mmCIF file of C-alpha atoms in Angstrom:
data_model
loop_
_atom_site.group_PDB
_atom_site.id
_atom_site.type_symbol
_atom_site.label_atom_id
_atom_site.label_comp_id
_atom_site.label_asym_id
_atom_site.label_seq_id
_atom_site.Cartn_x
_atom_site.Cartn_y
_atom_site.Cartn_z
ATOM 1 C CA UNK A 1 -39.213 17.845 -7.571
ATOM 2 C CA UNK A 2 -36.133 17.997 -9.982
ATOM 3 C CA UNK A 3 -35.643 19.095 -13.208
ATOM 4 C CA UNK A 4 -35.246 16.140 -15.387
ATOM 5 C CA UNK A 5 -34.266 18.332 -18.676
ATOM 6 C CA UNK A 6 -33.132 21.837 -18.889
ATOM 7 C CA UNK A 7 -32.196 24.503 -21.980
ATOM 8 C CA UNK A 8 -28.294 25.652 -21.826
ATOM 9 C CA UNK A 9 -27.591 28.906 -20.274
ATOM 10 C CA UNK A 10 -27.904 31.607 -22.999
ATOM 11 C CA UNK A 11 -30.051 29.440 -25.424
ATOM 12 C CA UNK A 12 -31.540 31.365 -28.187
ATOM 13 C CA UNK A 13 -35.074 32.587 -27.395
ATOM 14 C CA UNK A 14 -35.920 31.667 -31.083
ATOM 15 C CA UNK A 15 -35.982 28.097 -30.253
ATOM 16 C CA UNK A 16 -37.596 25.878 -27.303
ATOM 17 C CA UNK A 17 -37.153 26.379 -24.244
ATOM 18 C CA UNK A 18 -38.737 23.013 -22.163
ATOM 19 C CA UNK A 19 -37.983 22.317 -18.449
ATOM 20 C CA UNK A 20 -39.286 19.196 -18.159
ATOM 21 C CA UNK A 21 -39.342 17.983 -14.042
ATOM 22 C CA UNK A 22 -40.526 14.926 -12.409
ATOM 23 C CA UNK A 23 -40.430 13.257 -8.371
ATOM 24 C CA UNK A 24 -41.495 10.330 -6.837
ATOM 25 C CA UNK A 25 -44.463 11.071 -5.137
ATOM 26 C CA UNK A 26 -47.873 10.679 -6.310
ATOM 27 C CA UNK A 27 -50.299 12.706 -8.891
ATOM 28 C CA UNK A 28 -50.891 15.549 -7.207
ATOM 29 C CA UNK A 29 -51.792 19.384 -8.067
ATOM 30 C CA UNK A 30 -47.942 21.082 -9.651
ATOM 31 C CA UNK A 31 -47.774 24.855 -9.598
ATOM 32 C CA UNK A 32 -45.126 26.108 -11.817
ATOM 33 C CA UNK A 33 -43.975 30.276 -11.565
ATOM 34 C CA UNK A 34 -42.009 31.849 -14.263
ATOM 35 C CA UNK A 35 -40.538 35.066 -12.798
ATOM 36 C CA UNK A 36 -38.198 37.510 -13.908
ATOM 37 C CA UNK A 37 -34.993 36.696 -11.685
ATOM 38 C CA UNK A 38 -33.860 40.851 -12.290
ATOM 39 C CA UNK A 39 -36.608 41.743 -9.757
ATOM 40 C CA UNK A 40 -38.475 39.057 -8.563
ATOM 41 C CA UNK A 41 -41.610 39.551 -10.915
ATOM 42 C CA UNK A 42 -43.775 37.238 -11.813
ATOM 43 C CA UNK A 43 -43.890 36.405 -15.666
ATOM 44 C CA UNK A 44 -45.971 33.729 -15.793
ATOM 45 C CA UNK A 45 -47.977 31.223 -13.786
ATOM 46 C CA UNK A 46 -49.296 27.368 -14.718
ATOM 47 C CA UNK A 47 -50.605 24.328 -12.573
ATOM 48 C CA UNK A 48 -50.769 20.839 -14.166
ATOM 49 C CA UNK A 49 -53.381 18.630 -12.350
ATOM 50 C CA UNK A 50 -53.447 15.254 -11.337
ATOM 51 C CA UNK A 51 -49.094 14.278 -12.075
ATOM 52 C CA UNK A 52 -45.963 14.016 -10.591
ATOM 53 C CA UNK A 53 -44.233 14.749 -13.914
ATOM 54 C CA UNK A 54 -44.547 17.107 -17.084
ATOM 55 C CA UNK A 55 -42.701 19.717 -19.010
ATOM 56 C CA UNK A 56 -43.411 23.358 -19.826
ATOM 57 C CA UNK A 57 -41.673 25.627 -22.447
ATOM 58 C CA UNK A 58 -41.224 28.738 -21.506
ATOM 59 C CA UNK A 59 -40.397 30.686 -24.863
ATOM 60 C CA UNK A 60 -43.381 31.951 -25.798
ATOM 61 C CA UNK A 61 -43.531 33.345 -22.285
ATOM 62 C CA UNK A 62 -40.635 35.607 -22.523
ATOM 63 C CA UNK A 63 -39.934 36.896 -25.901
ATOM 64 C CA UNK A 64 -42.503 39.021 -26.065
ATOM 65 C CA UNK A 65 -40.931 40.400 -22.355
ATOM 66 C CA UNK A 66 -37.517 41.388 -24.278
ATOM 67 C CA UNK A 67 -36.925 45.505 -24.382
ATOM 68 C CA UNK A 68 -35.118 47.382 -26.676
ATOM 69 C CA UNK A 69 -34.624 51.104 -26.265
ATOM 70 C CA UNK A 70 -31.021 52.131 -28.122
ATOM 71 C CA UNK A 71 -28.968 53.420 -25.183
ATOM 72 C CA UNK A 72 -31.393 53.918 -23.071
ATOM 73 C CA UNK A 73 -32.251 50.530 -21.855
ATOM 74 C CA UNK A 74 -28.892 47.680 -19.845
ATOM 75 C CA UNK A 75 -28.458 44.866 -21.692
ATOM 76 C CA UNK A 76 -30.191 43.163 -18.927
ATOM 77 C CA UNK A 77 -33.171 43.705 -20.300
ATOM 78 C CA UNK A 78 -32.403 42.657 -23.983
ATOM 79 C CA UNK A 79 -30.621 39.682 -22.165
ATOM 80 C CA UNK A 80 -33.453 38.020 -20.193
ATOM 81 C CA UNK A 81 -32.905 36.168 -16.657
ATOM 82 C CA UNK A 82 -35.697 34.057 -16.180
ATOM 83 C CA UNK A 83 -36.285 31.991 -12.882
ATOM 84 C CA UNK A 84 -38.262 28.595 -13.312
ATOM 85 C CA UNK A 85 -40.021 27.044 -9.717
ATOM 86 C CA UNK A 86 -41.664 24.063 -9.763
ATOM 87 C CA UNK A 87 -42.442 22.608 -6.382
ATOM 88 C CA UNK A 88 -39.353 22.689 -4.281
ATOM 89 C CA UNK A 89 -37.274 22.963 -7.659
ATOM 90 C CA UNK A 90 -35.410 26.441 -9.024
ATOM 91 C CA UNK A 91 -33.335 27.058 -12.104
ATOM 92 C CA UNK A 92 -32.280 30.332 -13.005
ATOM 93 C CA UNK A 93 -30.601 30.996 -16.635
ATOM 94 C CA UNK A 94 -30.280 34.228 -18.951
ATOM 95 C CA UNK A 95 -31.281 33.053 -22.584
ATOM 96 C CA UNK A 96 -30.168 35.257 -25.928
ATOM 97 C CA UNK A 97 -32.790 37.127 -28.858
ATOM 98 C CA UNK A 98 -30.045 35.478 -30.841
ATOM 99 C CA UNK A 99 -29.943 33.233 -34.013
ATOM 100 C CA UNK A 100 -26.546 33.125 -33.835
ATOM 101 C CA UNK A 101 -24.127 32.957 -30.941
ATOM 102 C CA UNK A 102 -21.650 35.274 -29.967
ATOM 103 C CA UNK A 103 -18.431 36.080 -32.162
ATOM 104 C CA UNK A 104 -15.537 34.967 -29.533
ATOM 105 C CA UNK A 105 -18.192 33.669 -26.889
ATOM 106 C CA UNK A 106 -18.970 37.453 -25.965
ATOM 107 C CA UNK A 107 -20.166 39.950 -28.556
ATOM 108 C CA UNK A 108 -23.490 40.126 -29.609
ATOM 109 C CA UNK A 109 -24.856 40.787 -33.055
ATOM 110 C CA UNK A 110 -24.782 40.432 -36.798
ATOM 111 C CA UNK A 111 -22.592 43.267 -38.750
ATOM 112 C CA UNK A 112 -18.707 42.451 -39.345
ATOM 113 C CA UNK A 113 -16.074 43.848 -36.771
ATOM 114 C CA UNK A 114 -14.013 45.563 -39.333
ATOM 115 C CA UNK A 115 -16.575 48.843 -39.612
ATOM 116 C CA UNK A 116 -16.574 52.180 -41.168
ATOM 117 C CA UNK A 117 -17.990 55.555 -39.298
ATOM 118 C CA UNK A 118 -18.702 59.566 -39.682
ATOM 119 C CA UNK A 119 -17.534 61.655 -36.607
ATOM 120 C CA UNK A 120 -20.945 62.660 -34.691
ATOM 121 C CA UNK A 121 -21.902 59.017 -35.275
ATOM 122 C CA UNK A 122 -22.252 56.859 -32.517
ATOM 123 C CA UNK A 123 -22.455 53.039 -32.750
ATOM 124 C CA UNK A 124 -23.689 49.930 -29.902
ATOM 125 C CA UNK A 125 -21.768 46.898 -28.814
ATOM 126 C CA UNK A 126 -23.355 44.465 -26.583
ATOM 127 C CA UNK A 127 -21.481 42.134 -24.520
ATOM 128 C CA UNK A 128 -22.198 38.701 -22.710
ATOM 129 C CA UNK A 129 -20.043 37.790 -19.204
ATOM 130 C CA UNK A 130 -16.821 36.960 -19.535
ATOM 131 C CA UNK A 131 -15.187 40.106 -20.360
ATOM 132 C CA UNK A 132 -12.904 41.262 -17.886
ATOM 133 C CA UNK A 133 -12.236 44.099 -20.053
ATOM 134 C CA UNK A 134 -12.069 46.395 -22.879
ATOM 135 C CA UNK A 135 -9.964 48.387 -24.408
ATOM 136 C CA UNK A 136 -10.574 51.216 -26.879
ATOM 137 C CA UNK A 137 -6.639 51.970 -29.369
ATOM 138 C CA UNK A 138 -7.381 55.340 -31.239
ATOM 139 C CA UNK A 139 -5.223 56.424 -34.279
ATOM 140 C CA UNK A 140 -4.180 60.237 -34.044
ATOM 141 C CA UNK A 141 -1.858 62.187 -35.805
ATOM 142 C CA UNK A 142 0.215 62.418 -32.551
ATOM 143 C CA UNK A 143 0.338 58.060 -32.255
ATOM 144 C CA UNK A 144 -2.037 55.581 -30.933
ATOM 145 C CA UNK A 145 -3.768 56.388 -27.542
ATOM 146 C CA UNK A 146 -5.191 53.284 -25.748
ATOM 147 C CA UNK A 147 -7.636 53.756 -23.002
ATOM 148 C CA UNK A 148 -9.751 51.597 -20.928
ATOM 149 C CA UNK A 149 -13.462 51.598 -22.150
ATOM 150 C CA UNK A 150 -15.029 50.271 -19.625
ATOM 151 C CA UNK A 151 -14.705 46.889 -16.907
ATOM 152 C CA UNK A 152 -17.331 45.031 -17.011
ATOM 153 C CA UNK A 153 -18.711 43.161 -14.217
ATOM 154 C CA UNK A 154 -18.458 39.252 -15.527
ATOM 155 C CA UNK A 155 -21.398 37.761 -14.563
ATOM 156 C CA UNK A 156 -23.403 40.550 -15.883
ATOM 157 C CA UNK A 157 -24.199 41.160 -19.722
ATOM 158 C CA UNK A 158 -22.850 44.782 -20.679
ATOM 159 C CA UNK A 159 -24.360 47.380 -23.097
ATOM 160 C CA UNK A 160 -21.647 50.456 -24.225
ATOM 161 C CA UNK A 161 -21.860 53.309 -27.045
ATOM 162 C CA UNK A 162 -18.815 53.984 -29.224
ATOM 163 C CA UNK A 163 -19.458 57.960 -29.602
ATOM 164 C CA UNK A 164 -17.261 59.359 -32.445
ATOM 165 C CA UNK A 165 -17.810 63.017 -30.974
ATOM 166 C CA UNK A 166 -15.706 62.241 -27.675
ATOM 167 C CA UNK A 167 -12.526 61.398 -29.574
ATOM 168 C CA UNK A 168 -9.150 64.105 -31.026
ATOM 169 C CA UNK A 169 -10.788 65.643 -34.306
ATOM 170 C CA UNK A 170 -7.418 64.070 -35.318
ATOM 171 C CA UNK A 171 -8.482 59.936 -35.139
ATOM 172 C CA UNK A 172 -8.646 58.438 -38.140
ATOM 173 C CA UNK A 173 -8.997 54.574 -37.042
ATOM 174 C CA UNK A 174 -9.815 53.263 -33.921
ATOM 175 C CA UNK A 175 -10.070 49.578 -32.311
ATOM 176 C CA UNK A 176 -12.250 48.330 -29.210
ATOM 177 C CA UNK A 177 -10.514 45.075 -27.768
ATOM 178 C CA UNK A 178 -12.458 42.633 -25.626
ATOM 179 C CA UNK A 179 -10.817 41.113 -22.917
ATOM 180 C CA UNK A 180 -10.752 38.559 -20.854
ATOM 181 C CA UNK A 181 -8.985 38.134 -17.483
ATOM 182 C CA UNK A 182 -5.959 36.614 -18.324
ATOM 183 C CA UNK A 183 -5.703 39.801 -21.222
ATOM 184 C CA UNK A 184 -6.198 37.182 -24.445
ATOM 185 C CA UNK A 185 -8.445 38.832 -26.894
ATOM 186 C CA UNK A 186 -12.258 37.567 -27.317
ATOM 187 C CA UNK A 187 -13.482 39.734 -29.914
ATOM 188 C CA UNK A 188 -12.501 43.073 -31.451
ATOM 189 C CA UNK A 189 -14.422 46.036 -33.641
ATOM 190 C CA UNK A 190 -12.073 48.224 -36.457
ATOM 191 C CA UNK A 191 -13.447 51.986 -36.971
ATOM 192 C CA UNK A 192 -12.452 52.786 -40.066
ATOM 193 C CA UNK A 193 -13.194 56.950 -40.203
ATOM 194 C CA UNK A 194 -14.728 58.262 -43.666
ATOM 195 C CA UNK A 195 -16.155 61.750 -44.717
ATOM 196 C CA UNK A 196 -19.835 62.808 -43.531
ATOM 197 C CA UNK A 197 -22.027 62.531 -46.467
ATOM 198 C CA UNK A 198 -24.482 65.458 -46.023
ATOM 199 C CA UNK A 199 -27.562 63.588 -47.344
ATOM 200 C CA UNK A 200 -27.001 59.902 -45.485
ATOM 201 C CA UNK A 201 -29.384 58.341 -43.079
ATOM 202 C CA UNK A 202 -28.369 56.863 -40.045
ATOM 203 C CA UNK A 203 -30.490 53.729 -39.272
ATOM 204 C CA UNK A 204 -30.590 51.740 -36.165
ATOM 205 C CA UNK A 205 -32.286 48.328 -36.078
ATOM 206 C CA UNK A 206 -32.426 45.306 -33.507
ATOM 207 C CA UNK A 207 -31.109 42.133 -35.831
ATOM 208 C CA UNK A 208 -31.426 38.796 -35.456
ATOM 209 C CA UNK A 209 -28.127 38.738 -33.893
ATOM 210 C CA UNK A 210 -29.108 40.048 -30.718
ATOM 211 C CA UNK A 211 -27.810 43.109 -30.469
ATOM 212 C CA UNK A 212 -28.368 46.802 -32.190
ATOM 213 C CA UNK A 213 -27.293 47.346 -35.831
ATOM 214 C CA UNK A 214 -25.884 50.851 -36.636
ATOM 215 C CA UNK A 215 -25.183 51.734 -40.731
ATOM 216 C CA UNK A 216 -25.110 55.093 -42.412
ATOM 217 C CA UNK A 217 -26.829 54.948 -46.272
ATOM 218 C CA UNK A 218 -25.398 57.224 -48.228
ATOM 219 C CA UNK A 219 -28.242 57.412 -50.562
ATOM 220 C CA UNK A 220 -31.717 59.194 -49.904
ATOM 221 C CA UNK A 221 -34.022 58.933 -52.842
ATOM 222 C CA UNK A 222 -37.213 61.225 -52.944
ATOM 223 C CA UNK A 223 -39.642 60.516 -50.602
ATOM 224 C CA UNK A 224 -43.324 59.384 -51.055
ATOM 225 C CA UNK A 225 -46.057 61.532 -48.803
ATOM 226 C CA UNK A 226 -49.313 59.525 -48.824
ATOM 227 C CA UNK A 227 -52.303 61.267 -47.539
ATOM 228 C CA UNK A 228 -55.997 59.986 -47.144
ATOM 229 C CA UNK A 229 -59.312 61.086 -45.749
ATOM 230 C CA UNK A 230 -60.879 59.379 -42.431
ATOM 231 C CA UNK A 231 -63.968 59.953 -40.704
ATOM 232 C CA UNK A 232 -62.420 60.934 -37.271
ATOM 233 C CA UNK A 233 -66.220 60.575 -35.537
ATOM 234 C CA UNK A 234 -69.619 60.472 -35.569
ATOM 235 C CA UNK A 235 -72.566 61.757 -33.451
ATOM 236 C CA UNK A 236 -75.823 61.778 -34.661
ATOM 237 C CA UNK A 237 -76.188 63.701 -38.240
ATOM 238 C CA UNK A 238 -72.966 65.365 -37.661
ATOM 239 C CA UNK A 239 -69.396 63.913 -39.038
ATOM 240 C CA UNK A 240 -65.760 64.905 -37.878
ATOM 241 C CA UNK A 241 -63.092 63.992 -40.548
ATOM 242 C CA UNK A 242 -59.478 64.578 -40.974
ATOM 243 C CA UNK A 243 -56.441 63.211 -42.599
ATOM 244 C CA UNK A 244 -53.611 60.699 -42.093
ATOM 245 C CA UNK A 245 -50.924 61.334 -44.053
ATOM 246 C CA UNK A 246 -46.944 59.699 -43.707
ATOM 247 C CA UNK A 247 -43.726 60.303 -45.358
ATOM 248 C CA UNK A 248 -41.302 57.480 -46.941
ATOM 249 C CA UNK A 249 -37.810 57.264 -47.140
ATOM 250 C CA UNK A 250 -36.060 55.199 -49.764
ATOM 251 C CA UNK A 251 -32.638 55.045 -48.861
ATOM 252 C CA UNK A 252 -29.747 52.373 -50.929
ATOM 253 C CA UNK A 253 -27.074 51.370 -49.434
ATOM 254 C CA UNK A 254 -23.175 51.317 -50.776
ATOM 255 C CA UNK A 255 -21.935 48.597 -52.638
ATOM 256 C CA UNK A 256 -20.672 46.427 -49.496
ATOM 257 C CA UNK A 257 -19.255 42.866 -48.874
ATOM 258 C CA UNK A 258 -21.507 39.986 -48.725
ATOM 259 C CA UNK A 259 -20.982 40.063 -45.036
ATOM 260 C CA UNK A 260 -22.504 43.393 -44.395
ATOM 261 C CA UNK A 261 -24.996 43.005 -46.844
ATOM 262 C CA UNK A 262 -26.239 39.588 -44.946
ATOM 263 C CA UNK A 263 -26.317 41.384 -41.932
ATOM 264 C CA UNK A 264 -28.008 44.960 -43.490
ATOM 265 C CA UNK A 265 -30.777 42.001 -44.932
ATOM 266 C CA UNK A 266 -32.045 41.513 -41.163
ATOM 267 C CA UNK A 267 -33.606 45.418 -41.236
ATOM 268 C CA UNK A 268 -36.242 44.107 -43.568
ATOM 269 C CA UNK A 269 -37.613 41.598 -41.143
ATOM 270 C CA UNK A 270 -36.584 43.534 -37.539
ATOM 271 C CA UNK A 271 -39.032 43.838 -34.818
ATOM 272 C CA UNK A 272 -37.482 47.701 -33.813
ATOM 273 C CA UNK A 273 -36.086 50.365 -36.202
ATOM 274 C CA UNK A 274 -35.105 54.076 -36.223
ATOM 275 C CA UNK A 275 -33.919 56.391 -38.015
ATOM 276 C CA UNK A 276 -30.989 58.457 -36.072
ATOM 277 C CA UNK A 277 -31.702 61.981 -37.120
ATOM 278 C CA UNK A 278 -29.113 64.826 -36.546
ATOM 279 C CA UNK A 279 -29.550 65.815 -32.690
ATOM 280 C CA UNK A 280 -28.957 62.206 -31.720
ATOM 281 C CA UNK A 281 -32.607 61.255 -31.622
ATOM 282 C CA UNK A 282 -33.750 57.607 -32.295
ATOM 283 C CA UNK A 283 -37.571 58.248 -34.395
ATOM 284 C CA UNK A 284 -39.150 54.414 -34.668
ATOM 285 C CA UNK A 285 -39.821 53.520 -38.545
ATOM 286 C CA UNK A 286 -40.574 50.063 -40.303
ATOM 287 C CA UNK A 287 -38.037 49.048 -42.768
ATOM 288 C CA UNK A 288 -39.457 46.892 -45.730
ATOM 289 C CA UNK A 289 -37.255 45.005 -48.673
ATOM 290 C CA UNK A 290 -37.529 47.074 -51.832
ATOM 291 C CA UNK A 291 -35.214 45.141 -54.966
ATOM 292 C CA UNK A 292 -31.455 44.908 -54.695
ATOM 293 C CA UNK A 293 -28.748 46.363 -56.777
ATOM 294 C CA UNK A 294 -27.418 43.672 -58.545
ATOM 295 C CA UNK A 295 -23.721 42.855 -59.954
ATOM 296 C CA UNK A 296 -22.858 40.085 -62.377
ATOM 297 C CA UNK A 297 -24.037 36.465 -62.076
ATOM 298 C CA UNK A 298 -27.306 37.940 -59.601
ATOM 299 C CA UNK A 299 -24.952 38.616 -56.554
ATOM 300 C CA UNK A 300 -25.970 41.807 -55.054
ATOM 301 C CA UNK A 301 -23.711 44.708 -54.468
ATOM 302 C CA UNK A 302 -26.324 46.832 -52.797
ATOM 303 C CA UNK A 303 -29.691 46.907 -50.417
ATOM 304 C CA UNK A 304 -32.377 48.961 -50.766
ATOM 305 C CA UNK A 305 -35.177 49.450 -48.048
ATOM 306 C CA UNK A 306 -37.827 52.388 -47.736
ATOM 307 C CA UNK A 307 -38.640 53.746 -44.060
ATOM 308 C CA UNK A 308 -41.629 54.757 -43.055
ATOM 309 C CA UNK A 309 -43.281 55.910 -39.664
ATOM 310 C CA UNK A 310 -44.436 53.661 -37.121
ATOM 311 C CA UNK A 311 -46.996 56.328 -36.198
ATOM 312 C CA UNK A 312 -49.218 58.299 -38.597
ATOM 313 C CA UNK A 313 -49.287 62.382 -38.649
ATOM 314 C CA UNK A 314 -52.844 63.159 -38.598
ATOM 315 C CA UNK A 315 -54.783 66.489 -38.568
ATOM 316 C CA UNK A 316 -58.263 67.413 -37.917
ATOM 317 C CA UNK A 317 -61.436 68.903 -39.469
ATOM 318 C CA UNK A 318 -65.074 69.375 -39.788
#
């Protein structure tokens, strides 16, 4: 048995991932196994009867295997490593949960490389293989200080967090440079420090670029609280009622460049989103896009979203 067609390494999970196979033996039952190459666990099995060739699209089988937890899970859980076996043929590849190719071939994400950040906030960078090292350069009152951030293993995707609370109080600007083994720059992310907005809301979401994005919305409008009476339990003539209630928060972005607004727009359709509270906890939310703030000629200048918790709070009474 041989593969006559396979998807490319790091192909997008959003498209088809078709494996075609054939051999010269006569028709028979073919066993197909799709496995997690990281631990050998089985994702799916399939049998084709009375044939010597066939194909299988594995994308629907592994899309729901992508696990995303900010700062907790390794990048390998977000970038599935899959092994496909058909009789004696074996193929192993990684696939990206992204609609676009990574910047410089190494950095996943939709947000542009020039970013603003406030002290006490965090950001995340997701890198593919090929990065030999990443360097952090911070501009302080005493000058520029450069240190090694991480030394990734070239064959494994790498996730690391940029934690500003670890930096000197005098830092005004910083940048993270991703370099290959020859010291050539593959990608760079620059941070400009701005004062923290007291009423700002820090939001994170899993974007179409295959990475968790962060942004602080400087404007938070008065939240809307909704409640409704519901039947919790019924036994004979007895009824137990309760209440479901949720509080919604409306956030508005700053007037941003179009590249930032395009990345922010993905929040409205993101499969995972969180509000980052003052202690750094990530609270799951669902984001609904509202009417954008418009400039002349109908061009959006800022975006508005309604955030609501993914789990409702409830109370009981009889």
